[in-house]
Short mmCIF file of C-alpha atoms in Angstrom, two decimals:
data_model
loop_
_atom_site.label_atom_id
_atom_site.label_comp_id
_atom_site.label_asym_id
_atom_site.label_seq_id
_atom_site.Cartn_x
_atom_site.Cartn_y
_atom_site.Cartn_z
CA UNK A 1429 -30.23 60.36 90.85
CA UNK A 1430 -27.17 60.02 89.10
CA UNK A 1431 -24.69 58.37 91.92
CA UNK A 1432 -21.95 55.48 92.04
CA UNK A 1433 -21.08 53.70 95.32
CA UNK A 1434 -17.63 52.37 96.11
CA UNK A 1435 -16.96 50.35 98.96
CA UNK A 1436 -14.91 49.82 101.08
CA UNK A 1437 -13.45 53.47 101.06
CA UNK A 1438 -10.42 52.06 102.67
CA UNK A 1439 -8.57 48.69 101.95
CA UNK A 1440 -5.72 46.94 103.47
CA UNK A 1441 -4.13 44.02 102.24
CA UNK A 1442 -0.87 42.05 103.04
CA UNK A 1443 1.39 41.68 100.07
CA UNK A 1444 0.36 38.62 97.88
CA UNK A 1445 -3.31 38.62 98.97
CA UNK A 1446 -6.13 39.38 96.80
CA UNK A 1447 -8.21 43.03 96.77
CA UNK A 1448 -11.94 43.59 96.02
CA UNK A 1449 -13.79 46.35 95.59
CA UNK A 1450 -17.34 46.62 94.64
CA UNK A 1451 -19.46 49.68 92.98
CA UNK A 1452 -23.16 50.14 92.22
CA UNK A 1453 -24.85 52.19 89.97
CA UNK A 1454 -28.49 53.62 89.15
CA UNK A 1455 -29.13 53.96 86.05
CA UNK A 1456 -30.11 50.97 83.73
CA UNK A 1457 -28.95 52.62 80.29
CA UNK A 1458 -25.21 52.74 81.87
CA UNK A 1459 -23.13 50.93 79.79
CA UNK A 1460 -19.62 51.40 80.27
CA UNK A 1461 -17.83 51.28 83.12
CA UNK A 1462 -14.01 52.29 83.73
CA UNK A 1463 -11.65 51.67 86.89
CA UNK A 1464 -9.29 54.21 86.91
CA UNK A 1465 -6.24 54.21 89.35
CA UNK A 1466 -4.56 57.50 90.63
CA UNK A 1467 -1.12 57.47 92.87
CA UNK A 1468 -0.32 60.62 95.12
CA UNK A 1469 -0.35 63.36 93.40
CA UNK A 1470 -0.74 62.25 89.70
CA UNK A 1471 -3.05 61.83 86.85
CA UNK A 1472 -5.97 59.18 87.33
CA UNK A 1473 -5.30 56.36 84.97
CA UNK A 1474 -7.37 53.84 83.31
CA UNK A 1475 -6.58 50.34 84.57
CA UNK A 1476 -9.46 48.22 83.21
CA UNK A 1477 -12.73 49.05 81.33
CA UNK A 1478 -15.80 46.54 80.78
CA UNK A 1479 -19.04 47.18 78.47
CA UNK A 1480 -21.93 46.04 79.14
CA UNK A 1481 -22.24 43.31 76.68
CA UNK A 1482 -19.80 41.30 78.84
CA UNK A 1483 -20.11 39.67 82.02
CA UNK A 1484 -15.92 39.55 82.97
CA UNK A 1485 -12.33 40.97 81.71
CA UNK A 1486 -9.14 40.25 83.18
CA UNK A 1487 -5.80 42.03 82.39
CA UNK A 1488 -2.68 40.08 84.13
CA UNK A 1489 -3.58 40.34 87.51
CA UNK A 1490 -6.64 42.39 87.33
CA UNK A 1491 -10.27 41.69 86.53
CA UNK A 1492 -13.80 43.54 86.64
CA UNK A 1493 -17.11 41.71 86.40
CA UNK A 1494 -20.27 43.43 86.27
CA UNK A 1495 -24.03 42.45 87.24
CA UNK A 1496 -26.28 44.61 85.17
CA UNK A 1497 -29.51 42.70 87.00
CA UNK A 1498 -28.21 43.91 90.11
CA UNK A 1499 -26.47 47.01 88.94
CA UNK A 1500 -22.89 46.35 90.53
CA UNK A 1501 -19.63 45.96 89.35
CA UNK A 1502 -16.51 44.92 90.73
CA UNK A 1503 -12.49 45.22 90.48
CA UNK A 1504 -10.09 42.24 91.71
CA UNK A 1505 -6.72 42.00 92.46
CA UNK A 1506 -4.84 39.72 92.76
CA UNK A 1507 -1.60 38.53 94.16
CA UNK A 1508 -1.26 42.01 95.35
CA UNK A 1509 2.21 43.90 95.12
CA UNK A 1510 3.22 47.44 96.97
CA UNK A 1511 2.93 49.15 93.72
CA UNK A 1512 -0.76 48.55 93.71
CA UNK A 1513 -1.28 51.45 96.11
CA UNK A 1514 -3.25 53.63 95.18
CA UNK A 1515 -6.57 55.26 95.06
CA UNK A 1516 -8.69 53.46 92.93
CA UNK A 1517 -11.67 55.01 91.25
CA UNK A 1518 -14.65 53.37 89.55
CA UNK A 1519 -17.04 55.37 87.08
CA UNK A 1520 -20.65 54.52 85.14
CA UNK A 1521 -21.78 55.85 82.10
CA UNK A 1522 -24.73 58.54 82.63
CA UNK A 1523 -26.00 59.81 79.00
CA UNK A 1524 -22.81 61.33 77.80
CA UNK A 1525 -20.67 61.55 81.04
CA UNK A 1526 -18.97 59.39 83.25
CA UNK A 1527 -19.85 59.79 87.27
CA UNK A 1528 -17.16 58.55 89.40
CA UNK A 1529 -17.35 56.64 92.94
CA UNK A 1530 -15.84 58.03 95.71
CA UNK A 1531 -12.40 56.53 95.60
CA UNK A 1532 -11.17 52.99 97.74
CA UNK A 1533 -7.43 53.79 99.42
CA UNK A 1534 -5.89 50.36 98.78
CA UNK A 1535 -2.64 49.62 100.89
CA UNK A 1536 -1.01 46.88 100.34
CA UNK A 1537 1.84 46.31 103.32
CA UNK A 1538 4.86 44.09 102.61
CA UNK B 177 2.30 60.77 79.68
CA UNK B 178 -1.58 60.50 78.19
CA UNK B 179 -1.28 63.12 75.64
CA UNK B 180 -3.20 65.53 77.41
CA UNK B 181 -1.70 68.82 78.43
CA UNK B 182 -2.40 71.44 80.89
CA UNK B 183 -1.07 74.93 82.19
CA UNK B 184 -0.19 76.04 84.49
CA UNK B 185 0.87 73.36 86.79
CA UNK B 186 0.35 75.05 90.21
CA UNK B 187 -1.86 78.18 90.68
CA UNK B 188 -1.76 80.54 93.96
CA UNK B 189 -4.45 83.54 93.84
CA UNK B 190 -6.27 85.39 96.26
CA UNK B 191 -9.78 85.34 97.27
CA UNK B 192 -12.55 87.52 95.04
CA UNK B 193 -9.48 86.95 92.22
CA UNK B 194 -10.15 84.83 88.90
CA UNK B 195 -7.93 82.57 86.95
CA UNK B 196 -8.14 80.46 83.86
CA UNK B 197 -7.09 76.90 83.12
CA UNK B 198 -5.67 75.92 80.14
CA UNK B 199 -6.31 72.27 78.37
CA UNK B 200 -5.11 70.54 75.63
CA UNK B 201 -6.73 67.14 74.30
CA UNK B 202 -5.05 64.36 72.73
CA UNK B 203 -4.83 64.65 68.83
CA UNK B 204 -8.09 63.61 67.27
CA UNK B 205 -10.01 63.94 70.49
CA UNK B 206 -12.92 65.94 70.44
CA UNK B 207 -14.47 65.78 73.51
CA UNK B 208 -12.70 67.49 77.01
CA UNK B 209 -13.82 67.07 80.62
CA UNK B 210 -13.10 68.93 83.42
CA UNK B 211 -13.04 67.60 86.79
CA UNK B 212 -12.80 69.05 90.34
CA UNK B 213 -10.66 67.25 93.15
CA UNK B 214 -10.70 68.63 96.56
CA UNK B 215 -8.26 67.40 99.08
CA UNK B 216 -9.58 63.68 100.10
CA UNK B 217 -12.37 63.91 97.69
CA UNK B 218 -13.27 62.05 94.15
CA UNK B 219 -13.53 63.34 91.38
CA UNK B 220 -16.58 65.98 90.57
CA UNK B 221 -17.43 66.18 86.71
CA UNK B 222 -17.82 69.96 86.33
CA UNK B 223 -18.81 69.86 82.18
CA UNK B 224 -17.61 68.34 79.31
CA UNK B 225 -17.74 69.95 75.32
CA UNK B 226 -17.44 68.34 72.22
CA UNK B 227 -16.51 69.67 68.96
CA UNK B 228 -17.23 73.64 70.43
CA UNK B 229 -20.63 72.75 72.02
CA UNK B 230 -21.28 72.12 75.63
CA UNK B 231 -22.21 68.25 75.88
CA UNK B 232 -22.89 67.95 79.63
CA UNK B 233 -23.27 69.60 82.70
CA UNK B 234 -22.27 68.30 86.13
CA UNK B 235 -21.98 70.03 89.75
CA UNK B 236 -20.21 73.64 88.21
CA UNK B 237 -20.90 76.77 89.99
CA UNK B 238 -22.30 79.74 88.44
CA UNK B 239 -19.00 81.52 88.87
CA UNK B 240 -17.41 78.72 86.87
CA UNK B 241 -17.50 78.57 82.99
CA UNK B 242 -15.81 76.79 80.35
CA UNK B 243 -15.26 76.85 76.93
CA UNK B 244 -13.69 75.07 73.51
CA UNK B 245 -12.10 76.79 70.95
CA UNK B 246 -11.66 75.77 66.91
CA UNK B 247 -8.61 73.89 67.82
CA UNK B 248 -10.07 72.31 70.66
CA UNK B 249 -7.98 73.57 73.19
CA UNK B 250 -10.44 74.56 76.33
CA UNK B 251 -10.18 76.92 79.38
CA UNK B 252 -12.14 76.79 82.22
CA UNK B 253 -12.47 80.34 83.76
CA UNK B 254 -13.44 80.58 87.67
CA UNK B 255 -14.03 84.12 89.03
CA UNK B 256 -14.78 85.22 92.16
CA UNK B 257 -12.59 82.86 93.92
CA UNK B 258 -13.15 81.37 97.38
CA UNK B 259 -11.11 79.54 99.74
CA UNK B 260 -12.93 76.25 98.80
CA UNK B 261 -12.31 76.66 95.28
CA UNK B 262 -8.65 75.25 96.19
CA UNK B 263 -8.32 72.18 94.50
CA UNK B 264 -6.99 69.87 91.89
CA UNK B 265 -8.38 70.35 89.02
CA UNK B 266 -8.31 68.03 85.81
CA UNK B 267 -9.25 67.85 82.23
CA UNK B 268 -9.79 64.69 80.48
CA UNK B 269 -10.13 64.23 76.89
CA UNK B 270 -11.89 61.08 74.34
CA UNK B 271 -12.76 60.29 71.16
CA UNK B 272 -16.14 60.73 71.42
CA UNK B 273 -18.73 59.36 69.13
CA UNK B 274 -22.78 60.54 69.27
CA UNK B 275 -23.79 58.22 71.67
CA UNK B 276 -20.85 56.24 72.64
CA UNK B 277 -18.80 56.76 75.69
CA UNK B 278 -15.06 55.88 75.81
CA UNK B 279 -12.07 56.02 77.65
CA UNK B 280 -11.09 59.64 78.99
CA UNK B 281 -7.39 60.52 79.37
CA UNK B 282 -6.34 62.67 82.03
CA UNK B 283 -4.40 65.36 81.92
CA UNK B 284 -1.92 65.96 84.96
CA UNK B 285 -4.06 68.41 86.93
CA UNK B 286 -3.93 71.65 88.08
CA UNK B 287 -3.40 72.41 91.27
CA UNK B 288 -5.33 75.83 92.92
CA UNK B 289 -4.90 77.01 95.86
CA UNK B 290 -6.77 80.24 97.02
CA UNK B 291 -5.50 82.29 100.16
#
């Protein structure tokens, strides 16, 4: 079916450390896949986005990297600050939609 | 702010009541989502249209419906409504090509809430 894993669903760090979390997908044709971030209350945003035709991105402090073989994809942090709190989404490609995990609560404590 | 607009804000209605949602995409964008987000939950694609036409179908009730007009502006009617239809509710708009997925912007939500 058409379903995205997220793990962990919750995720706490100490200031300065690094944060992982990991998706997988089903569906071999996916070929886009966005992280989207969303504080309390507010709009989901897109942090990072990676295409299938690459293996890594990075942007400052963040970075995906996805495994088509295995069908996962993952979003790092690092040197983590108490802005990065958030909920933070991932999402595959499915024929013309995206289908969203089910969210990771990062906390980052100072 | 991603471009994306939507009215009204917050929402209170009564059960067996209906209410529509108002979206408006980015300029240029022809493709609008709309998303449901209960309290602790992701984010449920409900349907998306491009251009006027229905593109894609997710998890949307029957008592749910959606549409996009000329100017791309869409409204998402739900009738009938039930205490579980309180939620947060989204649209999301691209550029869109045939067979290409790309970023969606979010709108900032409306929020339902059904007594």
């Amino acid at each position: 079916g058409e379903n995205v894993e997220q793990h962990p669903s919750t995720l706490s760090v100490q200031e300065g450390d690094s944060a992982v979390i990991k998706c997988t997908y089903s569906d071999s044709a996916s070929n886009y896949f966005p992280w989207y971030k969303q504080e309390l209350g507010k709009r989901p945003q897109l942090i990072i986005d990676i295409r299938s035709n690459v293996g890594e991105k990075k942007d400052q402090r963040i970075a995906v990297t996805l495994n088509k073989t295995a069908k996962h994809f993952s979003l790092h942090i690092t040197e983590t600050q108490p802005e990065d709190s958030a909920v933070y989404f991932c999402a595959a490609q499915y024929g013309n939609k995206l289908v969203f995990g089910a969210g990771t609560i990062l906390r980052v404590k100072s | 702010d991603s471009g994306v607009t939507q009215t009204p804000k917050h929402l209170i209605t009564a059960t067996g009541q209906r209410v529509t949602l108002r979206c408006s995409p980015r300029s240029g964008d022809l493709s609008v989502y709309w998303y449901q987000q209960s309290l602790d939950q992701g984010l449920q694609f409900l349907i998306q249209y491009y251009n006027g036409e229905e593109r894609a179908k997710g998890n949307i009730l029957e008592r749910f419906s959606a549409q996009q007009f000329p100017d791309l502006h869409s409204e998402l009617n739900l009738s009938s409504l039930e205490l579980g239809d309180s939620a947060l509710y989204f649209c999301a708009s691209s550029v869109e090509g045939v067979s290409r997925v790309n970023e969606q912007f979010f709108g900032p939500g409306t929020r339902l809430t059904v007594l």
